[in-house]
Structures are given as structure tokens and as C-alpha cells.
PDB file of C-alpha atoms and ligand atoms in Angstrom:
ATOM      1  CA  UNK A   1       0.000   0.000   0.000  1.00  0.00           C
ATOM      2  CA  UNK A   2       1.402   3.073  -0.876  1.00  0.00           C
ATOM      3  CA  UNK A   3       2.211   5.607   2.079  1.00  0.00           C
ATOM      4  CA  UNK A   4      -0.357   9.046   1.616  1.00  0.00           C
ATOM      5  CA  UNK A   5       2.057  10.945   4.100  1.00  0.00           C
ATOM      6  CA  UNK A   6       4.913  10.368   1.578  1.00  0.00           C
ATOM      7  CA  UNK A   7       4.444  13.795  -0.650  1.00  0.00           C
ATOM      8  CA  UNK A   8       5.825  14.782  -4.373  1.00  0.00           C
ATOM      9  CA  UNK A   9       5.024  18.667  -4.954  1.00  0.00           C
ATOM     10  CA  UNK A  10       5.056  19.328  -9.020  1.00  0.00           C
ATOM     11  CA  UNK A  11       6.160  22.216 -10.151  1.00  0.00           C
ATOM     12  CA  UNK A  12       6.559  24.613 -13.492  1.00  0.00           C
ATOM     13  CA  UNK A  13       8.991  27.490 -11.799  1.00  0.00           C
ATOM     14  CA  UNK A  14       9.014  30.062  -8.903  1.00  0.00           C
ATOM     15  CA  UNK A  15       7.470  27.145  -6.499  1.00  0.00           C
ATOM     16  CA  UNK A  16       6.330  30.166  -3.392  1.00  0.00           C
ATOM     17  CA  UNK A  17       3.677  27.307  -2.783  1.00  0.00           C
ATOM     18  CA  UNK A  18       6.175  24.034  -3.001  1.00  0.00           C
ATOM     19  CA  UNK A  19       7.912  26.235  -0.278  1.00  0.00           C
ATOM     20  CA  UNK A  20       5.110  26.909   2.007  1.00  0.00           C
ATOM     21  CA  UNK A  21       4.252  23.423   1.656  1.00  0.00           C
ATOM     22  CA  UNK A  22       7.351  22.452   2.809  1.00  0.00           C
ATOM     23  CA  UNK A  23       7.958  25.242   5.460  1.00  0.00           C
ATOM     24  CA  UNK A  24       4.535  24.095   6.424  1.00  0.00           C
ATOM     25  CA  UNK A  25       4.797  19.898   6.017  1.00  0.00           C
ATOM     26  CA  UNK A  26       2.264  19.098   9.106  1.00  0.00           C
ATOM     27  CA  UNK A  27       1.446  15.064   9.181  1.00  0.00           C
ATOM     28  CA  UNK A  28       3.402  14.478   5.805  1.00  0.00           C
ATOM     29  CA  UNK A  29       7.016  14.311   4.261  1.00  0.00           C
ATOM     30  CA  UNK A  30       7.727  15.827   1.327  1.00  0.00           C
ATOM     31  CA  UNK A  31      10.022  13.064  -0.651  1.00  0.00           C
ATOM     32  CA  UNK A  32      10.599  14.668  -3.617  1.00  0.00           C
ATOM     33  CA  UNK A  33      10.276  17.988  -6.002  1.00  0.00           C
ATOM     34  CA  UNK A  34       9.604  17.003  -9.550  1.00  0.00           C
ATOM     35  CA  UNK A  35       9.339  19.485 -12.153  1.00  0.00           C
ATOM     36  CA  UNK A  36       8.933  19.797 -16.208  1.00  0.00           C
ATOM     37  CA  UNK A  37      11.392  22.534 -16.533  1.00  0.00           C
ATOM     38  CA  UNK A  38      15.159  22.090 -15.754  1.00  0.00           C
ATOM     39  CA  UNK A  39      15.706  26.194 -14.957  1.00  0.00           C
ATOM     40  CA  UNK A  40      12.472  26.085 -12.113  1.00  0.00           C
ATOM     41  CA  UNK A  41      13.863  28.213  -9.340  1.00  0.00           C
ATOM     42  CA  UNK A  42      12.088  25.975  -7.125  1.00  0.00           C
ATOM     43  CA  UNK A  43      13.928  23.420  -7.538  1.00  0.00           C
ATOM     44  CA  UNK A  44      17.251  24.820  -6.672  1.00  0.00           C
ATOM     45  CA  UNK A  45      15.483  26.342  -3.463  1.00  0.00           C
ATOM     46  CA  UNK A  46      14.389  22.784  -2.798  1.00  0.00           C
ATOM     47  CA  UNK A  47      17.629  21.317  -3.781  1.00  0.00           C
ATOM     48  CA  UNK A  48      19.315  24.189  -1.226  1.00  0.00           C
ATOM     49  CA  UNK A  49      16.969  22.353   1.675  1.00  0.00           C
ATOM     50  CA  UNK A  50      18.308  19.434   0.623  1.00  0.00           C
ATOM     51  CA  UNK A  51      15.255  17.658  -0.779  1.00  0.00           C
ATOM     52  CA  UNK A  52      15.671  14.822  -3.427  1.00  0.00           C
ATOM     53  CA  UNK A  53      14.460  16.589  -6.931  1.00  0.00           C
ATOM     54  CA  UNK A  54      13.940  14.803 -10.067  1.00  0.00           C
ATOM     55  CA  UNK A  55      13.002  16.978 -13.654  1.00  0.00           C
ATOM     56  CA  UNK A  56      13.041  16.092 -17.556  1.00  0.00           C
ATOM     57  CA  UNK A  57      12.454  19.258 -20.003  1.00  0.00           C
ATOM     58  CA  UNK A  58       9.434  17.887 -21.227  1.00  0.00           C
ATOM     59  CA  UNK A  59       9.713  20.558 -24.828  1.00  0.00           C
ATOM     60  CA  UNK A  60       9.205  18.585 -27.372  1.00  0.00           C
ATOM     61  CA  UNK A  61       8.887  15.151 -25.121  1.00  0.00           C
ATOM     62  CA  UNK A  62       5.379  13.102 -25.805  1.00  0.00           C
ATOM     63  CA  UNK A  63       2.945  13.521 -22.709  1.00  0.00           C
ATOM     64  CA  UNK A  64       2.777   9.784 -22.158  1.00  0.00           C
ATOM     65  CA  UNK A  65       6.916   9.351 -22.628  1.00  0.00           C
ATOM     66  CA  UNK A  66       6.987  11.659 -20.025  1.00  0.00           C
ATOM     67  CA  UNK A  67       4.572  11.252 -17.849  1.00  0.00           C
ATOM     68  CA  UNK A  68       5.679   7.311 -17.725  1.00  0.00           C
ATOM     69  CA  UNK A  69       9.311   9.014 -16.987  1.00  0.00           C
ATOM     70  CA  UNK A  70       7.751  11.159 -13.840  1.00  0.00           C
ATOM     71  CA  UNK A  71       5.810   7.920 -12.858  1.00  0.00           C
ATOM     72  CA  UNK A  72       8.820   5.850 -12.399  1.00  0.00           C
ATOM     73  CA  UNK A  73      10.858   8.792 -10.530  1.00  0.00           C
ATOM     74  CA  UNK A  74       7.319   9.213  -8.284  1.00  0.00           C
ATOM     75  CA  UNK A  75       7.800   5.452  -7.586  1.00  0.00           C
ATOM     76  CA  UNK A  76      11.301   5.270  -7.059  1.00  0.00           C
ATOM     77  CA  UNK A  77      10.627   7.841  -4.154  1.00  0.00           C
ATOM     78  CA  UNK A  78       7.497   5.728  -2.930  1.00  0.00           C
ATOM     79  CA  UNK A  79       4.986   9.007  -3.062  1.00  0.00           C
ATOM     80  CA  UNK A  80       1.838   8.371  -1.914  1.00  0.00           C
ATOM     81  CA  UNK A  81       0.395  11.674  -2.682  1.00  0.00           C
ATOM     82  CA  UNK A  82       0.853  14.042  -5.341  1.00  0.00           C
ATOM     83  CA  UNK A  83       0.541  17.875  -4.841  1.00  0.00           C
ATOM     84  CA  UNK A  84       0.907  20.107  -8.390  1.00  0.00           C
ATOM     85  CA  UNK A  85       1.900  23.708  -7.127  1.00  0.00           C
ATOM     86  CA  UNK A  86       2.101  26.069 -10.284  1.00  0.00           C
ATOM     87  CA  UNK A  87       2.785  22.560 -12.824  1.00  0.00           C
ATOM     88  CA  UNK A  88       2.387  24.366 -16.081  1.00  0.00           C
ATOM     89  CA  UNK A  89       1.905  20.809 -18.230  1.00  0.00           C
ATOM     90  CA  UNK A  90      -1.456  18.870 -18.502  1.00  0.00           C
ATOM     91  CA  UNK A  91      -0.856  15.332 -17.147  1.00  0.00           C
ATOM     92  CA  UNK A  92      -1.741  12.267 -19.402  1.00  0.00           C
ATOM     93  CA  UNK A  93      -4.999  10.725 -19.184  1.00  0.00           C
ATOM     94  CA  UNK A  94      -3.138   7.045 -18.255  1.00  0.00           C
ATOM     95  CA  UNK A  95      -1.497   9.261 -15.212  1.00  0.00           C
ATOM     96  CA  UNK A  96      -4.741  10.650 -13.675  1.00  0.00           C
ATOM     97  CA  UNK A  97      -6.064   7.250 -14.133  1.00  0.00           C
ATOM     98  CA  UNK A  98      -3.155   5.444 -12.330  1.00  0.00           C
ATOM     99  CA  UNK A  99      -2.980   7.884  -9.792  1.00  0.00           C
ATOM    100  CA  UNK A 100      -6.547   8.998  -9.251  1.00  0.00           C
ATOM    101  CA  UNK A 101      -8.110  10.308  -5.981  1.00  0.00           C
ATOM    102  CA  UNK A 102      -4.155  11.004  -4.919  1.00  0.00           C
ATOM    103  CA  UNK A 103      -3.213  14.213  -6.759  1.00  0.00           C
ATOM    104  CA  UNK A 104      -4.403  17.353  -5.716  1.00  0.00           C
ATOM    105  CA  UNK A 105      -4.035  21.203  -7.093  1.00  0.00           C
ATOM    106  CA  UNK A 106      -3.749  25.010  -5.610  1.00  0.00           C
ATOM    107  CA  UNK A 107      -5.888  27.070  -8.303  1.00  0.00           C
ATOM    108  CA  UNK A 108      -6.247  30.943  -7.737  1.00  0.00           C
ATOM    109  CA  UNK A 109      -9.699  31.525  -8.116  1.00  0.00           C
ATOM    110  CA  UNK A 110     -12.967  30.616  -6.747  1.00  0.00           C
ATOM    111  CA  UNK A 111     -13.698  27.233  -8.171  1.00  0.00           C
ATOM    112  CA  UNK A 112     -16.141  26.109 -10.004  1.00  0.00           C
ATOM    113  CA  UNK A 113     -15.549  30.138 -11.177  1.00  0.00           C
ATOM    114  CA  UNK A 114     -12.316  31.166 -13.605  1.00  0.00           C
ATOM    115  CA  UNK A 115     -10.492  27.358 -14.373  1.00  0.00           C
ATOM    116  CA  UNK A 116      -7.892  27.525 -16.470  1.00  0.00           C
ATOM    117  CA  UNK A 117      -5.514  30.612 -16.662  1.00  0.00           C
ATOM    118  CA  UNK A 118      -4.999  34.370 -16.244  1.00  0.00           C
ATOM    119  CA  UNK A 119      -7.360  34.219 -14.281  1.00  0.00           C
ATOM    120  CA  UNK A 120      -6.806  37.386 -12.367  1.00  0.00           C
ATOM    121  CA  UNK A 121      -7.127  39.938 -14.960  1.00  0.00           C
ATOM    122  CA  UNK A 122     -10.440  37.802 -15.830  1.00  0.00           C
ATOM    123  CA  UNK A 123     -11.140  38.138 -12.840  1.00  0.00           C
ATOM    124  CA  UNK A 124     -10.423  42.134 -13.130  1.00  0.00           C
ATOM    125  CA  UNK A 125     -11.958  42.907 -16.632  1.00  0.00           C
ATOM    126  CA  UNK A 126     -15.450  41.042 -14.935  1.00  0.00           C
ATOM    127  CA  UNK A 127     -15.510  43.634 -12.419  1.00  0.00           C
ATOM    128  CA  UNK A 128     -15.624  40.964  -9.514  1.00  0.00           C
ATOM    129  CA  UNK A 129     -14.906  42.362  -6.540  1.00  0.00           C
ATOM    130  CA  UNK A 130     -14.327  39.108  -4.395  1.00  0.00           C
ATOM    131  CA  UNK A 131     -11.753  36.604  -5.680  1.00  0.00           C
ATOM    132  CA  UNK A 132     -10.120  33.613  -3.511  1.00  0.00           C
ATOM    133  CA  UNK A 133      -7.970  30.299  -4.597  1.00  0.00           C
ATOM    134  CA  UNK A 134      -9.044  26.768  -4.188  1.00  0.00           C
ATOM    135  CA  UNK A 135      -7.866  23.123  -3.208  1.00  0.00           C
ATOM    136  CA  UNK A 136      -8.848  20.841  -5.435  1.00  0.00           C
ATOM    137  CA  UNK A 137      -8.400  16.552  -6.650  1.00  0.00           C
ATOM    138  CA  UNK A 138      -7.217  16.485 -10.152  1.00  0.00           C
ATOM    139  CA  UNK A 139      -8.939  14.589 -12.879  1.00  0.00           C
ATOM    140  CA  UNK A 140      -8.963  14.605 -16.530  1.00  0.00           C
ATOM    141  CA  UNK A 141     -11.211  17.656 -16.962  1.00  0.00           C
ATOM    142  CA  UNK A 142      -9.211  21.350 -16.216  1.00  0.00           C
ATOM    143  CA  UNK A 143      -9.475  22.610 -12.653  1.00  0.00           C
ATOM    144  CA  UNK A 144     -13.043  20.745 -11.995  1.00  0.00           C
ATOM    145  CA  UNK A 145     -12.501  17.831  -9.921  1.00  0.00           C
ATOM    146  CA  UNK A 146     -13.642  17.318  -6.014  1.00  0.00           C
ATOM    147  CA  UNK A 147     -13.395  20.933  -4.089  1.00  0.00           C
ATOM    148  CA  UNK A 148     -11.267  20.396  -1.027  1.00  0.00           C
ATOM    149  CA  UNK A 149     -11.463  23.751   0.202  1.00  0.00           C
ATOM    150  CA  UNK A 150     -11.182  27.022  -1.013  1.00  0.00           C
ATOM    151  CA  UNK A 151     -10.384  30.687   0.797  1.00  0.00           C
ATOM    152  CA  UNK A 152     -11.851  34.038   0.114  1.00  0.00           C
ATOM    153  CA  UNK A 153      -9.828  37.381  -1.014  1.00  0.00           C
ATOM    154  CA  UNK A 154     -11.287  40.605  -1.754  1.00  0.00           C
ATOM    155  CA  UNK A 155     -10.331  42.620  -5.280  1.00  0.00           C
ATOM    156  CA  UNK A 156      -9.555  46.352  -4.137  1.00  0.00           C
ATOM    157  CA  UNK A 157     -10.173  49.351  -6.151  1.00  0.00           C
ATOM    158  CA  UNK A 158      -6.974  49.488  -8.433  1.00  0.00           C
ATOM    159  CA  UNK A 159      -6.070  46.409  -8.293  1.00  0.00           C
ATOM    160  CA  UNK A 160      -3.782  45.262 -11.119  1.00  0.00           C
ATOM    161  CA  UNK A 161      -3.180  41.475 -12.501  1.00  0.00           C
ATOM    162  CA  UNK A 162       0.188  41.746 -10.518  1.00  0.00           C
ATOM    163  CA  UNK A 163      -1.499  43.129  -6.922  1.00  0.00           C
ATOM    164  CA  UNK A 164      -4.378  40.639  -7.255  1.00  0.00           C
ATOM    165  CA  UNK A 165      -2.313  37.590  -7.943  1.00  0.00           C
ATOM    166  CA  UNK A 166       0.334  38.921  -4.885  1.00  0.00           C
ATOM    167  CA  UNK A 167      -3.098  39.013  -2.183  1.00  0.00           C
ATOM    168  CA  UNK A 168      -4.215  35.148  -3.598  1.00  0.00           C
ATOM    169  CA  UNK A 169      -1.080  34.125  -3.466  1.00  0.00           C
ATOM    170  CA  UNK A 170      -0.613  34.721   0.381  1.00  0.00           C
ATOM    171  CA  UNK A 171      -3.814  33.253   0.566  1.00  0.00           C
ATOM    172  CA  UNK A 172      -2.931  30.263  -1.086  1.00  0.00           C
ATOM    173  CA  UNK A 173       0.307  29.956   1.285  1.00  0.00           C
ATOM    174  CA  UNK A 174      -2.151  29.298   3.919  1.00  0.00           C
ATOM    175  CA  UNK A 175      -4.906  27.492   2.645  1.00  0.00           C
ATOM    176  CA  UNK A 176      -2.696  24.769   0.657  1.00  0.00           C
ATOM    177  CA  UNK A 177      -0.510  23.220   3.322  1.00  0.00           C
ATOM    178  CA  UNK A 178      -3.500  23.014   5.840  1.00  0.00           C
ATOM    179  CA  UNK A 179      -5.635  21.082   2.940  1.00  0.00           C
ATOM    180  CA  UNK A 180      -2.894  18.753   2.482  1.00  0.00           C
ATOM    181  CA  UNK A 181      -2.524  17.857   5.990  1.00  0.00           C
ATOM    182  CA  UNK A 182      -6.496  16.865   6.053  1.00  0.00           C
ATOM    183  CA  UNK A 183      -6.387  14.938   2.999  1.00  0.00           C
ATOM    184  CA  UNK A 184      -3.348  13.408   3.648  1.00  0.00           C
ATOM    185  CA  UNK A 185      -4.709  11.896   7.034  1.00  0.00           C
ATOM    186  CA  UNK A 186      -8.337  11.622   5.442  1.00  0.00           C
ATOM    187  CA  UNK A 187      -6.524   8.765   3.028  1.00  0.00           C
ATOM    188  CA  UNK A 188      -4.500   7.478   6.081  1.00  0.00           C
ATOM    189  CA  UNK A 189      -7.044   6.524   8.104  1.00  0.00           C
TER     190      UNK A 189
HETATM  191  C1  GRF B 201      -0.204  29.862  -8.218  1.00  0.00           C
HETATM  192  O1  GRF B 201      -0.957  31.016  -8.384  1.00  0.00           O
HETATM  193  C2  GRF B 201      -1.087  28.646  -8.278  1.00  0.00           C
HETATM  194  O2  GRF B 201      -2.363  28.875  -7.780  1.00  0.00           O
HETATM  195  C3  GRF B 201      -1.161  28.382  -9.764  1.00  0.00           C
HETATM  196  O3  GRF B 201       0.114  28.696 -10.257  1.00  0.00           O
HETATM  197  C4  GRF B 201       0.750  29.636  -9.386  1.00  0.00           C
HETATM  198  C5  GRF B 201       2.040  29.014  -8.963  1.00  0.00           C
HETATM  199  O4  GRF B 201       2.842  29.885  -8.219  1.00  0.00           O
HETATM  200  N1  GRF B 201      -1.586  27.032 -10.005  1.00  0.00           N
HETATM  201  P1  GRF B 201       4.083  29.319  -7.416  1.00  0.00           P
HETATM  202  O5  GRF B 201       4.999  28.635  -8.423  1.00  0.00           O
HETATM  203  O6  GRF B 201       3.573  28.360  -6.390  1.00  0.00           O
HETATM  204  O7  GRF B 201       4.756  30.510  -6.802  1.00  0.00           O
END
């Protein structure tokens, strides 16, 4: 049986939310940082903490070549649980599959509201004035699986993409690493 405390957080580049769910790692272990893109600065952060990191520049690299590739490093490790954190690349449909019900996602909106991205100046050019992010299980359809939870932030007058995304963001730092904890002991138990 694989272990559900035993965490891989996926990740596309700056990683502020692989690092809070590090800083953060209540009731789990985070065994490895696995990203698409070679350059990610959050992988040399992780790499500076001294956390095994695995990554493959997936340009030009088939979505089931690599995704098999990522599969066997996630195994190697013995991950239980799979957190994406700002991974920029659409997993494979034989992925989700293998790993279903174990791979969660941070997404900065209100969910079912804004999937998919740029979402704060959609947010913005809507005229919303309340935003948030939201905790969700991953499956093959974008941003719409199971709601874990999600946080509220307000949208100020002048807000810009940049100011908006800076507010979620802090949010997100807070809501993600508690979410993981639950879910990680909800598939424990
Ligand atoms: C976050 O806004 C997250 O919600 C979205 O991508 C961004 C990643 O930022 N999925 P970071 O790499 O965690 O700093």
C-alpha cells in the first residue's frame, strides 16, 4: 500500500507554494520535487533544503513518454500523494487514471468560477470584486474535480493582474498546506 504521508510537490517554476508546503509539512514528508522545466527556481530552493528533486524538459517530449518518466521517478521515491503547485503541463490521461483520488491542485480563483488561466485579470476585466484560490483533486477535466477547500480574497479598487495575484497568493500559502494535511490523514485513516 502506498504511504499518503509520503508527498511529491510538481512544479513549473518560482514554487512560493512548493515552499510553504514544505515550510509548512504538518502530518506528511515531502520526498521529492519534480518538475517539467530544468531552470524552475524551485527546484534549486528545494535542492538548497536538501530535498531529493527529479526533472526532464518535457519541450518537445510526448505527454505519455513523459509522464511514464515522472511515474517511475514518483515510484522510485514511494509518493503516496501528489501535490501540483504552479505545474504548467497537462498530465496524461493514463497518469490521472493510475494515480486517481491522490493528486491534488492550488488554483487561484474561486472554483467552479475562472479554471484555467490568467485568471486574475479575468477576474479584473469582470468587475468581480471578491476573488479567492481553491484546493482541489485532479482529474482529466481542467481545474473541476472534487473541491477540497477554497479561501476568500477581496479585489480592491486598483487592483492590477500583478497586486491581485500577490493578495491570492498569500492566501494560497495558507490554505494549501492546511488542505494537504487533512487529505493526507483523510486517506490514512
Ligand atoms: C499559483 O498562483 C497557483 O495557484 C497556480 O500557479 C501559481 C504558482 O505559483 N496554479 P508558485 O509557483 O507556487 O509561486
Amino acid at each position: 500500500m502506498p504511504d499518503p504521508t509520503r508527498v511529491a510537490v510538481l512544479i513549473s517554476g518560482r514554487g512560493s507554494n512548493m515552499r510553504a508546503l514544505i515550510e509548512e509539512a504538518d502530518g506528511y514528508d515531502v520526498v521529492l520535487v519534480a518538475s517539467n522545466k530544468p531552470q524552475a527556481p524551485g527546484l534549486d530552493w528545494a535542492r538548497g533544503r536538501g530535498l531529493p528533486t527529479w526533472t526532464w524538459d518535457s519541450k518537445g517530449v510526448s505527454r505519455e513518454a513523459f509522464d511514464q518518466s515522472l511515474d517511475m521517478a514518483l515510484e522510485d521515491h514511494r509518493v503516496g500523494t501528489i501535490a501540483l503547485a504552479g505545474y504548467m503541463r497537462l498530465l496524461s490521461p493514463a497518469f490521472i487514471a493510475k494515480w486517481r483520488g491522490r493528486i491534488v491542485n492550488i488554483h487561484p480563483s474561486l472554483l467552479p468560477d475562472y479554471r484555467g488561466l490568467d485568471t486574475h485579470a479575468r477576474i479584473l476585466a469582470a468587475g468581480e470584486r471578491m476573488t479567492g484560490c481553491t484546493v482541489h483533486v485532479v482529474t482529466e477535466e481542467l481545474d473541476a474535480g472534487r473541491i477540497l477547500a477554497s479561501a476568500q480574497v477581496p479585489v480592491e479598487p486598483g487592483d492590477t493582474p500583478a497586486s491581485l495575484e500577490e493578495r491570492v497568493l498569500a492566501a494560497e500559502h495558507r490554505l494549501y498546506p492546511t488542505t494537504l494535511s487533512r487529505f493526507v490523514m483523510a486517506q490514512a485513516k
